[in-house]
CSV table of C-alpha atoms and ligand atoms in Angstrom, one decimal:
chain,number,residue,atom,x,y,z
A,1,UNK,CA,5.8,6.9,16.8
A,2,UNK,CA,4.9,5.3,13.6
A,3,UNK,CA,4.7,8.0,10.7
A,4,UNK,CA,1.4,7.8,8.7
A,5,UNK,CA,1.9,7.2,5.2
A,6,UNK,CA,-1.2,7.7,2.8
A,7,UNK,CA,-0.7,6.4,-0.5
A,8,UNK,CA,-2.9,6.7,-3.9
A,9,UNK,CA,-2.8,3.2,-6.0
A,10,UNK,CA,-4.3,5.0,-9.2
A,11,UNK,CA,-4.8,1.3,-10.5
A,12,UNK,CA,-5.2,1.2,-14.5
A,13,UNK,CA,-6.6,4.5,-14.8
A,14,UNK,CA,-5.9,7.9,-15.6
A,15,UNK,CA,-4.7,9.5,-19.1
A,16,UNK,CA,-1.0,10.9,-19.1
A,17,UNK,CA,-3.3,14.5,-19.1
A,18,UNK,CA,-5.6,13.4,-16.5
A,19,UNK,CA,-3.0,12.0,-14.4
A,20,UNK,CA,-0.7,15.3,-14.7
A,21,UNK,CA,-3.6,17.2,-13.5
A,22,UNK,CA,-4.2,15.1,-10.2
A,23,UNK,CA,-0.5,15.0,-9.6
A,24,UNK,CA,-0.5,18.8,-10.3
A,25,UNK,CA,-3.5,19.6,-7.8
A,26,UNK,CA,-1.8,17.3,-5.0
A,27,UNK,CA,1.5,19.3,-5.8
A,28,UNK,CA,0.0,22.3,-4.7
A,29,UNK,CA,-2.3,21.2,-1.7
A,30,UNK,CA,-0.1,19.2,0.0
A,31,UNK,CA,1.9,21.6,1.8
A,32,UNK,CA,5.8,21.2,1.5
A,33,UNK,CA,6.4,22.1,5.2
A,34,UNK,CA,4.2,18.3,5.5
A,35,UNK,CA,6.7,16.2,7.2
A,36,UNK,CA,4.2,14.5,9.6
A,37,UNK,CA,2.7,11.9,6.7
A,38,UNK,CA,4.2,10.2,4.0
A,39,UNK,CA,2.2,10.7,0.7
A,40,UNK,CA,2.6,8.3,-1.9
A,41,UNK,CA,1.2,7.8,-5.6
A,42,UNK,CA,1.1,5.0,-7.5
A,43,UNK,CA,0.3,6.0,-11.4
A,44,UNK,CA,0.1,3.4,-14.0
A,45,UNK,CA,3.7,2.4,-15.7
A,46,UNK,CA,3.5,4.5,-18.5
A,47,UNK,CA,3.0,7.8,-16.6
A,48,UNK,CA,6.0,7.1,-14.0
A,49,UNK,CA,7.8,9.4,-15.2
A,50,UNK,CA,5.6,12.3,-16.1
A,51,UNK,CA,4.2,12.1,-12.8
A,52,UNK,CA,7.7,12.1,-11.1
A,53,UNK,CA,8.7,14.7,-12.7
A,54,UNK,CA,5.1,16.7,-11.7
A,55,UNK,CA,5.6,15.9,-7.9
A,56,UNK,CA,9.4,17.0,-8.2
A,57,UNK,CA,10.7,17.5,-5.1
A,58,UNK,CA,7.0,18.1,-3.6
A,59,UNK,CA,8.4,15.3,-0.7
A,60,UNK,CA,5.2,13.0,-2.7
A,61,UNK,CA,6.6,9.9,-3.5
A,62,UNK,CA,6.0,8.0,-6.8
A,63,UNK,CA,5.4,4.3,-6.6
A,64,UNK,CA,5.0,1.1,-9.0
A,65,UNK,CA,1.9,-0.9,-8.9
A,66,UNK,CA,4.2,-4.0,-9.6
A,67,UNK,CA,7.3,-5.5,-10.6
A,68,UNK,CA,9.1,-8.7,-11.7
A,69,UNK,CA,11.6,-10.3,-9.9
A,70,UNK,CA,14.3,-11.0,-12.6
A,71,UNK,CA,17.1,-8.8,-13.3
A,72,UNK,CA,16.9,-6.7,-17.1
A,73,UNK,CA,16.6,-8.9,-20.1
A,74,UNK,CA,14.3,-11.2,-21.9
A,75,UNK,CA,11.3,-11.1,-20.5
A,76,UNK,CA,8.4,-9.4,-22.4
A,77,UNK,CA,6.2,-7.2,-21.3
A,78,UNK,CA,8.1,-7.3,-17.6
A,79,UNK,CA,9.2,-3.9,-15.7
A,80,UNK,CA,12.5,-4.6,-14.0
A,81,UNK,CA,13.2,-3.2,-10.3
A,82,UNK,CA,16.2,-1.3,-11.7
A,83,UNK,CA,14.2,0.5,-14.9
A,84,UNK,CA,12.2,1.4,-11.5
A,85,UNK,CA,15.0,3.1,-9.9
A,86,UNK,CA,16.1,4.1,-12.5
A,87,UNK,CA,13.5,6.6,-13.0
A,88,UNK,CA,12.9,7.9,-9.5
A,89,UNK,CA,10.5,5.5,-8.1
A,90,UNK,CA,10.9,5.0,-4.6
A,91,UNK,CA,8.4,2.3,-3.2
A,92,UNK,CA,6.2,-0.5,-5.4
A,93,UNK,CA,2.6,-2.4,-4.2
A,94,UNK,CA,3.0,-6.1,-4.3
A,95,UNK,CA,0.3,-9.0,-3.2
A,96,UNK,CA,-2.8,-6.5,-4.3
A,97,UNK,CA,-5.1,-8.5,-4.3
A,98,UNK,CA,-6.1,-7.8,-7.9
A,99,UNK,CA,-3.0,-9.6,-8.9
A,100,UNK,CA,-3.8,-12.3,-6.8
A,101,UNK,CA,-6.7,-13.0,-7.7
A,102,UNK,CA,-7.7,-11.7,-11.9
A,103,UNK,CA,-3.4,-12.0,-12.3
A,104,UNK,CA,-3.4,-14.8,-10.5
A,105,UNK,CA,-0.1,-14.2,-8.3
A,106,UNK,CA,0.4,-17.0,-6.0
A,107,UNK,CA,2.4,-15.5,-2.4
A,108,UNK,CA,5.4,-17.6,-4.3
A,109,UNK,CA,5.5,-15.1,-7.1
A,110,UNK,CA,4.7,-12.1,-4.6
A,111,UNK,CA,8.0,-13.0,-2.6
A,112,UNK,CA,10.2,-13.7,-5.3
A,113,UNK,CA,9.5,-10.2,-6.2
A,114,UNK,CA,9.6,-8.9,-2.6
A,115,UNK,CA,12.8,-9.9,-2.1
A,116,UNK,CA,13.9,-8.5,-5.4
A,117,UNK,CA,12.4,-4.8,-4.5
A,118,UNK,CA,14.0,-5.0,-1.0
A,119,UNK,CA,17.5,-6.0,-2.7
A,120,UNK,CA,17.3,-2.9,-5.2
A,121,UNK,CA,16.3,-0.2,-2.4
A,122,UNK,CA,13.0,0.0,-2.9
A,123,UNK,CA,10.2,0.3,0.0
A,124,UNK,CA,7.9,-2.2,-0.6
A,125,UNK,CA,4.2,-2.0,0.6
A,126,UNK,CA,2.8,-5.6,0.7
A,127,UNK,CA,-0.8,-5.7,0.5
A,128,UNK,CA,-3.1,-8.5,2.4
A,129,UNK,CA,-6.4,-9.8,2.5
A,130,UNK,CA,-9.4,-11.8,2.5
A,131,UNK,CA,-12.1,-12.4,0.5
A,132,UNK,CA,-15.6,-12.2,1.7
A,133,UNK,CA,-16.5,-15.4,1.9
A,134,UNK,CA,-13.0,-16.1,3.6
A,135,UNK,CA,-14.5,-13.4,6.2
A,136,UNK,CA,-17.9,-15.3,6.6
A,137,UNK,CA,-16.0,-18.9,7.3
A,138,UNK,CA,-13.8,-17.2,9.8
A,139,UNK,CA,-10.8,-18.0,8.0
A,140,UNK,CA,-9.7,-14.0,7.7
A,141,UNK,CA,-6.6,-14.5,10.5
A,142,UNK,CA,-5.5,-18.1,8.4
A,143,UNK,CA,-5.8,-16.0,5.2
A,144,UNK,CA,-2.9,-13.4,6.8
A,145,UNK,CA,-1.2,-15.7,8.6
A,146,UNK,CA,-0.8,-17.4,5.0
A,147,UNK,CA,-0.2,-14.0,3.0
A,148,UNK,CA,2.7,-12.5,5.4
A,149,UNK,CA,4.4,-16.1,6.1
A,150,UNK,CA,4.7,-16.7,2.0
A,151,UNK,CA,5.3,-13.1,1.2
A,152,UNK,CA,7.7,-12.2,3.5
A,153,UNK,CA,9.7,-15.9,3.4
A,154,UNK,CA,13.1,-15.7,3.8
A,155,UNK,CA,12.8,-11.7,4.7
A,156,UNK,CA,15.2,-10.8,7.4
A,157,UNK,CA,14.9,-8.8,9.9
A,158,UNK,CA,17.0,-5.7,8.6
A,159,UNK,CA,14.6,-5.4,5.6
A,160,UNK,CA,11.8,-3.9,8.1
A,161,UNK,CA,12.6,-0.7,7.4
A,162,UNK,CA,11.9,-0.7,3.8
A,163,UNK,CA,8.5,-2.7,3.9
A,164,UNK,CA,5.2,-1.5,4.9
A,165,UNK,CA,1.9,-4.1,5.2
A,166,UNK,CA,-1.6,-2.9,3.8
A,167,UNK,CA,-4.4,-4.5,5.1
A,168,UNK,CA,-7.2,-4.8,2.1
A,169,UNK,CA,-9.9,-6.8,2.8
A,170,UNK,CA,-11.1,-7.9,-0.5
A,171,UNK,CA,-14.5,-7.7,0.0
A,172,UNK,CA,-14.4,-3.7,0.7
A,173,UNK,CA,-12.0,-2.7,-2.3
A,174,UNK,CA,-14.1,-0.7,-4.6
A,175,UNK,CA,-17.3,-2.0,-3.0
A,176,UNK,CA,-18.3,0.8,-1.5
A,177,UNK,CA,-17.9,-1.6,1.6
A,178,UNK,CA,-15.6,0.1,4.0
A,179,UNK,CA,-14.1,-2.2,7.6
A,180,UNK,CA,-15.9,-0.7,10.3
A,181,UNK,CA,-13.0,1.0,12.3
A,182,UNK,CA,-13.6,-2.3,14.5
A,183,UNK,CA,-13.0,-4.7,11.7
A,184,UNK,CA,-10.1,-3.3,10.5
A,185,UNK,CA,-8.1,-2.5,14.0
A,186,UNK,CA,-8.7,-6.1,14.9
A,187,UNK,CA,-7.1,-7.5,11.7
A,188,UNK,CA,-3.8,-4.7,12.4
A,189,UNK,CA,-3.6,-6.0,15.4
A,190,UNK,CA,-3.7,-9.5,14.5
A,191,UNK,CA,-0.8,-8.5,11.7
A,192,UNK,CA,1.2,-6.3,14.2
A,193,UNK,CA,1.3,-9.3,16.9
A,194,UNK,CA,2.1,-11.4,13.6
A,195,UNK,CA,5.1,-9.2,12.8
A,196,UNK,CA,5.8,-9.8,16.7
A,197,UNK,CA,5.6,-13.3,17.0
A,198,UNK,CA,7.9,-13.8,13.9
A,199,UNK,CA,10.2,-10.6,14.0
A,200,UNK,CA,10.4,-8.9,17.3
A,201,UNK,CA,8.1,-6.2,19.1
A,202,UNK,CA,10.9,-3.4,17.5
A,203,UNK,CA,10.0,-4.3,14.3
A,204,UNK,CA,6.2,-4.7,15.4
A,205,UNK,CA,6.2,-1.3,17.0
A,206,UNK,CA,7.7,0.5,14.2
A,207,UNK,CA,6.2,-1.3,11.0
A,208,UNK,CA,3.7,0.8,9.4
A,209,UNK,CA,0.0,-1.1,8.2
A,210,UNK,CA,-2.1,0.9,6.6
A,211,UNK,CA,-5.2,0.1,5.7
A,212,UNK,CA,-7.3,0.0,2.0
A,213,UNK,CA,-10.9,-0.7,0.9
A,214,UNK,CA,-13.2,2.6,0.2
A,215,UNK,CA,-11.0,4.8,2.2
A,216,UNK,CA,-12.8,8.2,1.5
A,217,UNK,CA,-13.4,11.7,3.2
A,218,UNK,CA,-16.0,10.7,5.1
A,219,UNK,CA,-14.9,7.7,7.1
A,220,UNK,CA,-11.0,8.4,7.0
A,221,UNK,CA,-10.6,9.5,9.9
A,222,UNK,CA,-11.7,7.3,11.9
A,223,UNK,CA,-10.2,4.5,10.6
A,224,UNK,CA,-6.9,6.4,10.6
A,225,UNK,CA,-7.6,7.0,14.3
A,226,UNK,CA,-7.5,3.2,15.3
A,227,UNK,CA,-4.7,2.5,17.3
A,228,UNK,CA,-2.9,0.2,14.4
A,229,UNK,CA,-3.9,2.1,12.0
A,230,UNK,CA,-0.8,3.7,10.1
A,231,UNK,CA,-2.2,5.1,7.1
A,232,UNK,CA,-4.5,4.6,3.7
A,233,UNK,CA,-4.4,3.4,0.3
A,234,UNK,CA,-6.5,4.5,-1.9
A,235,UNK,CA,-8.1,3.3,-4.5
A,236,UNK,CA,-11.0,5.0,-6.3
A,237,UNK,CA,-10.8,8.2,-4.2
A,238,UNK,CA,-7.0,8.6,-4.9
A,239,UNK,CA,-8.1,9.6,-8.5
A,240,UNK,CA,-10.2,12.6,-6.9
A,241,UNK,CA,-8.0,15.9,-5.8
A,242,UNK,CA,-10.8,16.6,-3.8
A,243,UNK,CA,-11.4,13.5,-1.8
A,244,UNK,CA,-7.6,12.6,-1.9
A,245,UNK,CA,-6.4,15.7,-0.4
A,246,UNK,CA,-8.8,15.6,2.9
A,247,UNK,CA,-7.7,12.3,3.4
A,248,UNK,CA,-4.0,13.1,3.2
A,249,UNK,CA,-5.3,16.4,5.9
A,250,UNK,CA,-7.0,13.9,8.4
A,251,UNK,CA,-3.9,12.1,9.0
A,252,UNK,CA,-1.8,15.5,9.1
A,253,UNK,CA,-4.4,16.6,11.5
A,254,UNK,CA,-4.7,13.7,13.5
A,255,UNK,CA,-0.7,13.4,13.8
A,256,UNK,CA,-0.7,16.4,15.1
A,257,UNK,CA,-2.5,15.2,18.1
B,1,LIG,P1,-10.8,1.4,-3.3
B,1,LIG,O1,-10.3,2.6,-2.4
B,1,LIG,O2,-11.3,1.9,-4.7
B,1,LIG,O3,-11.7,0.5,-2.6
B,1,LIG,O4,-9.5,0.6,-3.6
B,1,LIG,C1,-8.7,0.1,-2.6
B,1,LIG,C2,-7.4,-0.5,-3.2
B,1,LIG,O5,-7.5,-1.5,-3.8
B,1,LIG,C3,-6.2,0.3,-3.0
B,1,LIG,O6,-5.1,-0.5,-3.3
């Protein structure tokens, strides 16, 4: 039984004040006694720590929104894995697809710093996708096939527990343009025979994809009810207490079932 995890990637938004307040409301709805989801934000760098130290030992997890792959030292403007731990951050997004394509991340520069997170202990949630017109030339399974065989290069086996995939079809990330619950479940199932083919059906069955792209109250759940469906990030409605939250309660309602 794979454990949902639902995970806010507050992108470059937020104030340090703003951002307290969201982490503050989550704090207190989220109940404590949650141990049937995972919840997960990812703040911008600068608010790590504040927000860590808001969410405590609320059982939310704090995550980075990226990372380099070299160990401390010259290399401006870089945030080491280590400075990561160092502060309490327990999971980073790599491969969103806004680094692949304003940043310009090639799946070269996405593994490098895959294997780097997985070295240092951190879970790692590798994020995939196509682009529309990717979608419309039937080229979405190549696109994947392409993103998890560069990203997770060289990944063995035993790393599986510390890396979760997220689905984000480019075209529906802050679009407005949501997967049907069709769309989406097809492309999990595609990944989670991927992770079979090239791992094992252990690691299949117990690797977590979640999926992202206007994820919001309304059409959470049943995306989060597909079958390969293992949680949510969040984009735009992550910054929202009250559109977060009922996301976070669908899956603790539907892994109750
Ligand atoms: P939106 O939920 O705003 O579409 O963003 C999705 C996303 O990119 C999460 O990483």
């Amino acid at each position: 039984m794979r454990r949902f995890l639902v995970a806010g990637n507050w992108k470059m938004n937020t104030t340090r004040e703003s951002g307290s307040q969201l982490a503050q409301a989550l704090v207190k709805e989220v109940p404590t006694e949650n141990q049937a989801v995972e919840v997960l934000v990812c703040p911008p760098f600068p608010y790590l720590t504040t927000i860590g130290e808001i969410v405590g030992a609320s059982g939310i997890g704090v995550g980075a929104q990226n990372c380099y792959h070299e160990k401390p030292g010259a290399f401006t403007g870089e945030t080491a894995t280590e400075m990561l731990s160092d502060i309490g951050c327990r999971s980073v997004l790599l491969g969103h697809s806004e680094r692949r394509h304003i940043l310009k991340e090639t799946d070269v520069d996405i593994n490098l710093k895959v294997k780097k997170a997985l070295a240092d202990g951190l879970q790692v949630v590798l994020c995939v996708g196509e682009l529309q017109s990717e979608r419309e030339s039937e080229q979405t399974e190549t696109v994947l096939n392409t993103q998890m065989t560069g990203g997770l290069d060289g990944i063995d086996a035993s790393a599986f527990d510390q890396i979760v995939i997220a689905y984000e079809p480019v075209w529906a990330i802050g679009t407005g343009l949501t997967a049907s619950p069709d769309q989406a479940e097809s492309a999990h199932q595609y990944l989670r025979n991927w992770l079979k083919d090239h791992y094992s059906s252990e690691i299949a069955d117990a690797t977590r994809i979640l999926y992202g792209g206007s994820v919001k109250p309304d059409n959470a759940r049943e995306l989060l009810s597909q079958e390969n469906v293992d949680g949510a990030l969040v984009g735009g409605a992550s910054l929202k207490p009250e559109q977060f939250i009922p996301i976070i309660q669908a899956a603790i309602e539907l892994s109750a079932n």
